[in-house]
Short mmCIF file of C-alpha atoms in Angstrom, two decimals:
data_model
loop_
_atom_site.label_atom_id
_atom_site.label_comp_id
_atom_site.label_asym_id
_atom_site.label_seq_id
_atom_site.Cartn_x
_atom_site.Cartn_y
_atom_site.Cartn_z
CA UNK A 24 -13.09 -1.04 5.82
CA UNK A 25 -11.90 0.19 9.14
CA UNK A 26 -11.71 -1.63 12.94
CA UNK A 27 -13.57 -0.40 15.50
CA UNK A 28 -10.85 2.85 16.23
CA UNK A 29 -10.52 5.11 13.87
CA UNK A 30 -7.06 6.24 12.39
CA UNK A 31 -7.56 9.17 13.09
CA UNK A 32 -7.34 8.79 17.45
CA UNK A 33 -5.65 5.38 17.36
CA UNK A 34 -2.92 4.99 20.08
CA UNK A 35 -0.03 2.78 19.59
CA UNK A 36 0.78 0.76 22.71
CA UNK A 37 4.49 0.80 21.73
CA UNK A 38 4.48 4.80 22.60
CA UNK A 39 1.05 4.81 24.60
CA UNK A 40 0.20 8.01 22.22
CA UNK A 41 -1.53 9.06 19.24
CA UNK A 42 0.36 6.31 16.58
CA UNK A 43 1.42 9.51 14.07
CA UNK A 44 3.41 10.89 17.22
CA UNK A 45 6.67 11.84 16.17
CA UNK A 46 9.79 9.83 17.85
CA UNK A 47 11.72 6.77 17.94
CA UNK A 48 9.20 4.09 19.83
CA UNK A 49 10.59 0.55 20.68
CA UNK A 50 8.58 -2.07 19.46
CA UNK A 51 10.99 -4.75 21.09
CA UNK A 52 14.58 -5.31 21.61
CA UNK A 53 16.36 -3.49 18.77
CA UNK A 54 13.30 -2.61 17.17
CA UNK A 55 11.87 0.80 16.83
CA UNK A 56 9.20 2.55 14.98
CA UNK A 57 9.52 6.00 13.29
CA UNK A 58 6.50 7.93 12.26
CA UNK A 59 6.97 10.08 9.64
CA UNK A 60 4.61 12.69 8.01
CA UNK A 61 2.97 12.57 4.46
CA UNK A 62 1.93 15.67 2.11
CA UNK A 63 -1.76 14.17 1.83
CA UNK A 64 -4.83 14.67 3.95
CA UNK A 65 -5.84 11.19 4.50
CA UNK A 66 -3.28 9.74 5.54
CA UNK A 67 -1.11 11.74 8.50
CA UNK A 68 2.32 9.44 8.48
CA UNK A 69 3.61 6.19 7.70
CA UNK A 70 5.71 4.06 9.96
CA UNK A 71 9.41 3.02 8.88
CA UNK A 72 10.83 0.35 11.06
CA UNK A 73 14.31 0.33 12.23
CA UNK A 74 16.31 -2.90 13.00
CA UNK A 75 19.39 -2.53 14.83
CA UNK A 76 20.85 -6.08 14.45
CA UNK A 77 24.28 -7.89 16.26
CA UNK A 78 26.36 -9.24 14.12
CA UNK A 79 25.06 -6.83 11.12
CA UNK A 80 27.97 -4.47 11.46
CA UNK A 81 26.65 -2.64 14.24
CA UNK A 82 24.58 -1.37 10.86
CA UNK A 83 20.58 -0.33 10.51
CA UNK A 84 17.93 -2.13 7.98
CA UNK A 85 15.44 -0.27 7.61
CA UNK A 86 11.69 -1.59 6.31
CA UNK A 87 10.30 1.20 3.96
CA UNK A 88 11.73 4.36 3.84
CA UNK A 89 8.96 7.05 3.78
CA UNK A 90 8.22 10.00 1.16
CA UNK A 91 11.36 11.73 -0.25
CA UNK A 92 10.45 15.25 1.53
CA UNK A 93 12.02 17.56 3.13
CA UNK A 94 10.36 17.30 6.57
CA UNK A 95 10.35 13.59 6.24
CA UNK A 96 14.01 13.49 6.00
CA UNK A 97 14.97 15.68 8.85
CA UNK A 98 12.79 14.26 11.27
CA UNK A 99 13.91 10.75 10.18
CA UNK A 100 17.53 12.22 10.89
CA UNK A 101 16.15 13.43 13.82
CA UNK A 102 14.79 10.01 15.39
CA UNK A 103 18.34 7.99 14.07
CA UNK A 104 19.95 10.47 16.07
CA UNK A 105 17.81 9.93 19.31
CA UNK A 106 18.91 5.84 19.13
CA UNK A 107 22.41 6.75 18.48
CA UNK A 108 22.62 6.60 14.90
CA UNK A 109 22.56 8.26 11.51
CA UNK A 110 21.83 7.94 7.72
CA UNK A 111 25.40 6.35 7.86
CA UNK A 112 24.56 3.54 9.66
CA UNK A 113 22.04 2.26 7.35
CA UNK A 114 23.10 -0.75 5.50
CA UNK A 115 19.93 -1.90 3.63
CA UNK A 116 16.41 -0.76 3.08
CA UNK A 117 13.79 -3.65 3.02
CA UNK A 118 10.94 -2.03 1.00
CA UNK A 119 7.52 -3.71 1.19
CA UNK A 120 5.85 -2.42 -1.94
CA UNK A 121 6.65 0.31 -4.94
CA UNK A 122 4.18 3.21 -3.54
CA UNK A 123 6.27 6.62 -3.03
CA UNK A 124 5.36 7.13 0.63
CA UNK A 125 7.29 3.60 1.19
CA UNK A 126 9.77 3.58 -1.80
CA UNK A 127 11.11 6.99 -2.43
CA UNK A 128 13.40 8.49 0.54
CA UNK A 129 14.84 4.77 0.85
CA UNK A 130 16.20 4.63 -3.07
CA UNK A 131 17.02 8.30 -2.64
CA UNK A 132 19.07 7.37 0.78
CA UNK A 133 19.78 4.14 -0.30
CA UNK A 134 22.05 5.65 -3.54
CA UNK A 135 23.27 8.82 -1.42
CA UNK A 136 24.49 6.77 1.38
CA UNK A 137 25.69 3.33 -0.56
CA UNK A 138 22.97 0.97 1.60
CA UNK A 139 21.18 -1.41 -0.27
CA UNK A 140 17.73 -1.06 -1.44
CA UNK A 141 15.62 -4.71 -1.90
CA UNK A 142 12.27 -4.31 -3.36
CA UNK A 143 9.95 -7.11 -5.05
CA UNK A 144 10.84 -7.78 -8.31
CA UNK A 145 7.11 -7.95 -9.92
CA UNK A 146 7.40 -4.14 -9.11
CA UNK A 147 9.68 -3.73 -12.24
CA UNK A 148 7.08 -2.72 -14.76
CA UNK A 149 5.78 0.19 -12.76
CA UNK A 150 8.98 1.64 -12.46
CA UNK A 151 9.65 0.74 -16.18
CA UNK A 152 6.68 3.23 -17.02
CA UNK A 153 7.68 5.70 -14.64
CA UNK A 154 11.24 5.78 -15.93
CA UNK A 155 9.57 6.26 -19.55
CA UNK A 156 7.60 9.36 -18.87
CA UNK A 157 10.64 10.65 -16.95
CA UNK A 158 12.38 10.24 -19.99
CA UNK A 159 9.36 11.83 -22.11
CA UNK A 160 9.25 8.43 -24.22
CA UNK A 161 5.75 7.77 -22.57
CA UNK A 162 2.95 10.63 -22.76
CA UNK A 163 -0.38 8.30 -22.36
CA UNK A 164 -2.27 10.95 -20.36
CA UNK A 165 -2.94 9.82 -16.72
CA UNK A 166 -2.15 6.44 -16.01
CA UNK A 167 -5.30 5.23 -14.48
CA UNK A 168 -7.47 6.93 -17.56
CA UNK A 169 -8.24 3.11 -18.95
CA UNK A 170 -9.57 1.90 -15.80
CA UNK A 171 -11.56 4.76 -15.12
CA UNK A 172 -13.03 4.57 -18.79
CA UNK A 173 -13.59 0.69 -18.76
CA UNK A 174 -15.68 1.21 -15.48
CA UNK A 175 -17.34 4.13 -16.40
CA UNK A 176 -16.03 6.73 -14.61
CA UNK A 177 -15.43 8.95 -17.87
CA UNK A 178 -16.05 12.67 -15.91
CA UNK A 179 -13.44 11.27 -13.25
CA UNK A 180 -11.12 9.78 -16.09
CA UNK A 181 -11.35 13.39 -17.90
CA UNK A 182 -10.78 15.47 -14.50
CA UNK A 183 -7.87 13.42 -13.63
CA UNK A 184 -6.12 13.59 -17.04
CA UNK A 185 -6.22 17.24 -16.85
CA UNK A 186 -5.05 17.45 -13.22
CA UNK A 187 -1.78 16.02 -14.63
CA UNK A 188 0.94 18.85 -14.64
CA UNK A 189 4.40 18.60 -15.81
CA UNK A 190 5.66 18.78 -12.39
CA UNK A 191 3.85 16.08 -11.69
CA UNK A 192 6.33 13.64 -14.25
CA UNK A 193 8.54 11.50 -12.03
CA UNK A 194 11.81 12.50 -10.83
CA UNK A 195 14.49 9.92 -11.69
CA UNK A 196 16.38 10.19 -8.55
CA UNK A 197 13.43 9.55 -6.11
CA UNK A 198 12.78 6.23 -8.56
CA UNK A 199 16.05 4.91 -9.34
CA UNK A 200 16.10 1.28 -9.69
CA UNK A 201 16.95 -0.76 -6.54
CA UNK A 202 19.95 -2.61 -5.83
CA UNK A 203 18.37 -5.99 -5.49
CA UNK A 204 15.08 -7.61 -6.63
CA UNK A 205 12.95 -10.00 -4.76
CA UNK A 206 11.45 -13.06 -6.50
CA UNK A 207 9.15 -15.36 -4.69
CA UNK A 208 9.53 -16.43 -1.25
CA UNK A 209 12.72 -16.11 0.49
CA UNK A 210 14.58 -15.77 3.62
CA UNK A 211 16.28 -12.74 4.48
CA UNK A 212 19.43 -12.62 7.08
CA UNK A 213 19.31 -9.00 9.34
CA UNK A 214 22.33 -9.46 11.65
CA UNK A 215 21.17 -12.49 13.67
CA UNK A 216 17.43 -12.12 12.63
CA UNK A 217 16.15 -14.80 10.07
CA UNK A 218 13.53 -12.73 8.62
CA UNK A 219 10.94 -14.34 5.75
CA UNK A 220 10.27 -12.25 2.79
CA UNK A 221 6.84 -13.08 1.93
CA UNK A 222 5.26 -12.48 -1.40
CA UNK A 223 2.02 -10.70 -1.07
CA UNK A 224 0.60 -9.26 -4.17
CA UNK A 225 -3.27 -7.63 -4.18
CA UNK A 226 -2.02 -4.00 -3.24
CA UNK A 227 0.44 -3.38 -5.67
CA UNK A 228 1.88 -6.90 -7.43
CA UNK A 229 5.28 -7.11 -6.02
CA UNK A 230 4.23 -6.55 -2.34
CA UNK A 231 5.78 -7.83 0.31
CA UNK A 232 5.45 -8.47 3.97
CA UNK A 233 8.31 -9.24 6.06
CA UNK A 234 8.08 -12.05 9.15
CA UNK A 235 10.32 -12.29 12.27
CA UNK A 236 8.89 -15.79 13.68
CA UNK A 237 11.60 -15.81 16.40
CA UNK A 238 10.05 -12.33 17.78
CA UNK A 239 6.56 -12.97 16.58
CA UNK A 240 6.44 -9.69 14.08
CA UNK A 241 5.29 -9.02 10.45
CA UNK A 242 6.37 -5.80 9.11
CA UNK A 243 2.94 -5.64 7.33
CA UNK A 244 3.28 -2.63 4.63
CA UNK A 245 0.22 -1.95 3.48
CA UNK A 246 -1.11 -5.66 3.04
CA UNK A 247 -2.51 -6.16 6.83
CA UNK A 248 -3.46 -2.16 8.56
CA UNK A 249 -4.86 -2.39 11.86
CA UNK A 250 -7.74 0.24 11.19
CA UNK A 251 -8.25 0.38 7.51
CA UNK A 252 -8.59 -1.90 4.20
CA UNK A 253 -5.83 -0.96 1.21
CA UNK A 254 -6.91 0.77 -2.23
CA UNK A 255 -7.02 -2.36 -4.14
CA UNK A 256 -6.67 -1.81 -7.98
CA UNK A 257 -4.47 1.72 -7.83
CA UNK A 258 -1.66 0.31 -9.36
CA UNK A 259 0.45 1.10 -12.60
CA UNK A 260 0.04 -1.14 -15.12
CA UNK A 261 -3.39 -2.12 -14.50
CA UNK A 262 -3.12 -5.62 -12.66
CA UNK A 263 -6.01 -8.55 -13.85
CA UNK A 264 -8.04 -9.55 -10.36
CA UNK A 265 -6.24 -7.53 -8.25
CA UNK A 266 -8.81 -7.97 -5.34
CA UNK A 267 -8.67 -11.87 -6.17
CA UNK A 268 -4.48 -11.69 -5.60
CA UNK A 269 -5.25 -9.67 -2.31
CA UNK A 270 -7.83 -12.24 -0.81
CA UNK A 271 -5.07 -14.91 -1.67
CA UNK A 272 -2.40 -13.06 -0.03
CA UNK A 273 -4.37 -12.85 3.13
CA UNK A 274 -5.16 -16.34 3.35
CA UNK A 275 -1.38 -17.01 2.65
CA UNK A 276 -0.12 -14.75 5.87
CA UNK A 277 -3.39 -16.56 7.75
CA UNK A 278 -1.26 -19.45 7.44
CA UNK A 279 1.48 -17.96 8.92
CA UNK A 280 2.03 -18.14 12.81
CA UNK A 281 -0.38 -15.80 14.62
CA UNK A 282 2.09 -12.55 14.72
CA UNK A 283 2.05 -8.99 15.82
CA UNK A 284 1.36 -6.34 13.26
CA UNK A 285 3.77 -3.60 12.69
CA UNK A 286 1.89 -1.68 9.51
CA UNK A 287 3.37 0.61 7.67
CA UNK A 288 -0.06 2.89 8.75
CA UNK A 289 -1.83 2.88 12.18
CA UNK A 290 -0.95 1.91 15.36
CA UNK A 291 1.05 -1.85 16.43
CA UNK A 292 -1.79 -4.64 16.56
CA UNK A 293 -1.57 -8.02 18.45
CA UNK A 294 -2.99 -10.08 16.11
CA UNK A 295 -1.90 -11.18 12.26
CA UNK A 296 -5.15 -13.86 12.52
CA UNK A 297 -7.86 -11.73 13.76
CA UNK A 298 -7.06 -8.84 11.20
CA UNK A 299 -6.70 -11.08 8.22
CA UNK A 300 -10.53 -12.52 9.42
CA UNK A 301 -11.83 -9.22 9.81
CA UNK A 302 -10.50 -7.91 6.01
CA UNK A 303 -11.73 -11.47 4.34
CA UNK A 304 -14.87 -11.17 5.75
CA UNK A 305 -15.25 -7.19 4.69
CA UNK A 306 -14.32 -7.91 1.15
CA UNK A 307 -16.91 -11.08 0.93
CA UNK A 308 -19.57 -8.52 2.30
CA UNK A 309 -18.60 -5.93 -0.14
CA UNK A 310 -18.80 -8.46 -2.87
CA UNK A 311 -22.10 -9.99 -1.91
CA UNK A 312 -23.22 -6.31 -1.93
CA UNK A 313 -22.11 -5.59 -5.38
CA UNK A 314 -23.99 -9.25 -6.16
CA UNK A 315 -27.33 -8.37 -4.76
CA UNK A 316 -26.89 -4.51 -6.83
CA UNK A 317 -26.35 -6.72 -10.02
CA UNK A 318 -29.62 -8.96 -9.59
CA UNK A 319 -31.81 -5.85 -10.21
CA UNK A 320 -30.09 -4.71 -13.15
CA UNK A 321 -27.22 -4.58 -15.43
CA UNK A 322 -24.64 -1.87 -14.37
CA UNK A 323 -21.34 -0.43 -14.84
CA UNK A 324 -19.07 0.30 -12.35
CA UNK A 325 -19.84 3.92 -12.14
CA UNK A 326 -23.57 3.53 -11.74
CA UNK A 327 -23.11 0.81 -9.55
CA UNK A 328 -20.46 2.99 -7.46
CA UNK A 329 -23.11 6.14 -7.34
CA UNK A 330 -26.59 4.50 -6.50
CA UNK A 331 -25.96 1.22 -4.36
CA UNK A 332 -22.68 1.68 -2.30
CA UNK A 333 -21.35 3.99 1.08
CA UNK A 334 -17.80 5.16 1.41
CA UNK A 335 -15.38 5.81 4.39
CA UNK A 336 -16.34 4.32 7.65
CA UNK A 337 -19.43 6.59 7.93
CA UNK A 338 -21.13 5.01 4.75
CA UNK A 339 -20.57 8.51 2.78
CA UNK A 340 -22.47 8.78 -0.52
CA UNK A 341 -20.11 8.77 -4.28
CA UNK A 342 -21.59 12.61 -4.64
CA UNK A 343 -19.77 13.33 -1.03
CA UNK A 344 -16.44 12.13 -2.06
CA UNK A 345 -13.68 14.40 -4.06
CA UNK A 346 -12.25 13.63 -6.97
CA UNK A 347 -9.51 11.72 -6.46
CA UNK A 348 -11.65 9.55 -3.78
CA UNK A 349 -14.36 8.89 -6.45
CA UNK A 350 -11.67 7.58 -8.49
CA UNK A 351 -10.04 5.07 -6.09
CA UNK A 352 -14.24 4.02 -5.54
CA UNK A 353 -14.93 3.18 -9.06
CA UNK A 354 -11.31 1.83 -9.30
CA UNK A 355 -11.40 -0.46 -6.08
CA UNK A 356 -15.51 -1.37 -7.19
CA UNK A 357 -14.35 -2.39 -10.43
CA UNK A 358 -11.64 -5.09 -8.86
CA UNK A 359 -14.68 -6.51 -6.83
CA UNK A 360 -16.82 -6.99 -10.38
CA UNK A 361 -13.82 -8.34 -11.50
CA UNK A 362 -13.48 -10.96 -8.92
CA UNK A 363 -17.18 -12.01 -9.41
CA UNK A 364 -16.62 -12.58 -13.35
CA UNK A 365 -13.38 -14.63 -12.24
CA UNK A 366 -15.53 -16.72 -9.95
CA UNK A 367 -18.31 -17.29 -12.23
CA UNK A 368 -20.61 -15.18 -10.54
CA UNK A 369 -20.99 -12.59 -13.40
CA UNK A 370 -20.36 -11.70 -16.46
CA UNK A 371 -18.82 -8.78 -18.35
CA UNK A 372 -19.87 -7.16 -21.79
CA UNK A 373 -16.91 -4.75 -23.45
CA UNK A 374 -18.76 -0.88 -23.74
CA UNK A 375 -17.61 2.32 -25.04
CA UNK A 376 -19.50 3.96 -22.03
CA UNK A 377 -17.81 1.18 -19.47
CA UNK A 378 -17.79 -2.33 -19.14
CA UNK A 379 -21.39 -3.62 -18.07
CA UNK A 380 -21.64 -6.44 -15.73
CA UNK A 381 -24.69 -8.59 -14.98
CA UNK A 382 -25.53 -11.77 -12.93
CA UNK A 383 -24.62 -14.76 -14.55
CA UNK A 384 -27.03 -17.41 -15.75
#
């Protein structure tokens, strides 16, 4: 779900330019937003936030780290130098979640320069699997195959399995374990700032947002994005009811004061309350669409996705999507149907050809 402004043209108020424009953009005194490039077509950049805080030994805390690719590392170095700092000044990385565009640069630089890397404890099972794969101890094909097959997207699952290459195996340097685990909701001291680390599972099981109540800011990671909604169900190992967790986490953030959104992708935005309300409304509408489709017939996820639902802000058909986004569409729709089952509004019968969902009696 997108807001009224496309991510592709959104201007961020801190820069007055497209949100992905190169630079260290001052959000407020002592906090800078640095967009770093991503090697993918869908999302052009990830915002890394730099916190300079008196009382922190003149060091830096970074919220997220970016993807560990040379062009991103070079740009981060350049932008830090533009504000009079460098990699050696980084004292800590607070990582919102374990996806590679957030975690891998943090763990590479953290271990290289002795900066503490902090991550949510529920991300550990995913890291364990990545480490096992890197050691050659795990060969389960593509890790999303089971979810895709249960969704009835067999052709997509087979294509994803064929696309898995030896060079895609995880590099242990990129996925080193963090120094510090976050467990539950805690307060993190960043120099003179007291920042609330709030557990917000859904996009991933160990996702965290960081609330600076004094300055009215929410470092939102991928949980509250101003122009798009994050993927749901794209986690390893698969989580039960990821959409239920995501919506509960949105409600949890809605219970915080209304804060300015500092997102991982997209422009700085004025109101967590307004955006959370939009996201909850979007998913309730999607749940209603799924339920309406099921009223006419029982269906696998693949059948429902292919015939009844539109995708992207342009409401494209499933057939128009590329292979990767077909898989994402299937997993996200399965998350919606599984939440209907959890709410008692639908049933699910396991089948070799994909789980079959129907309206509950």
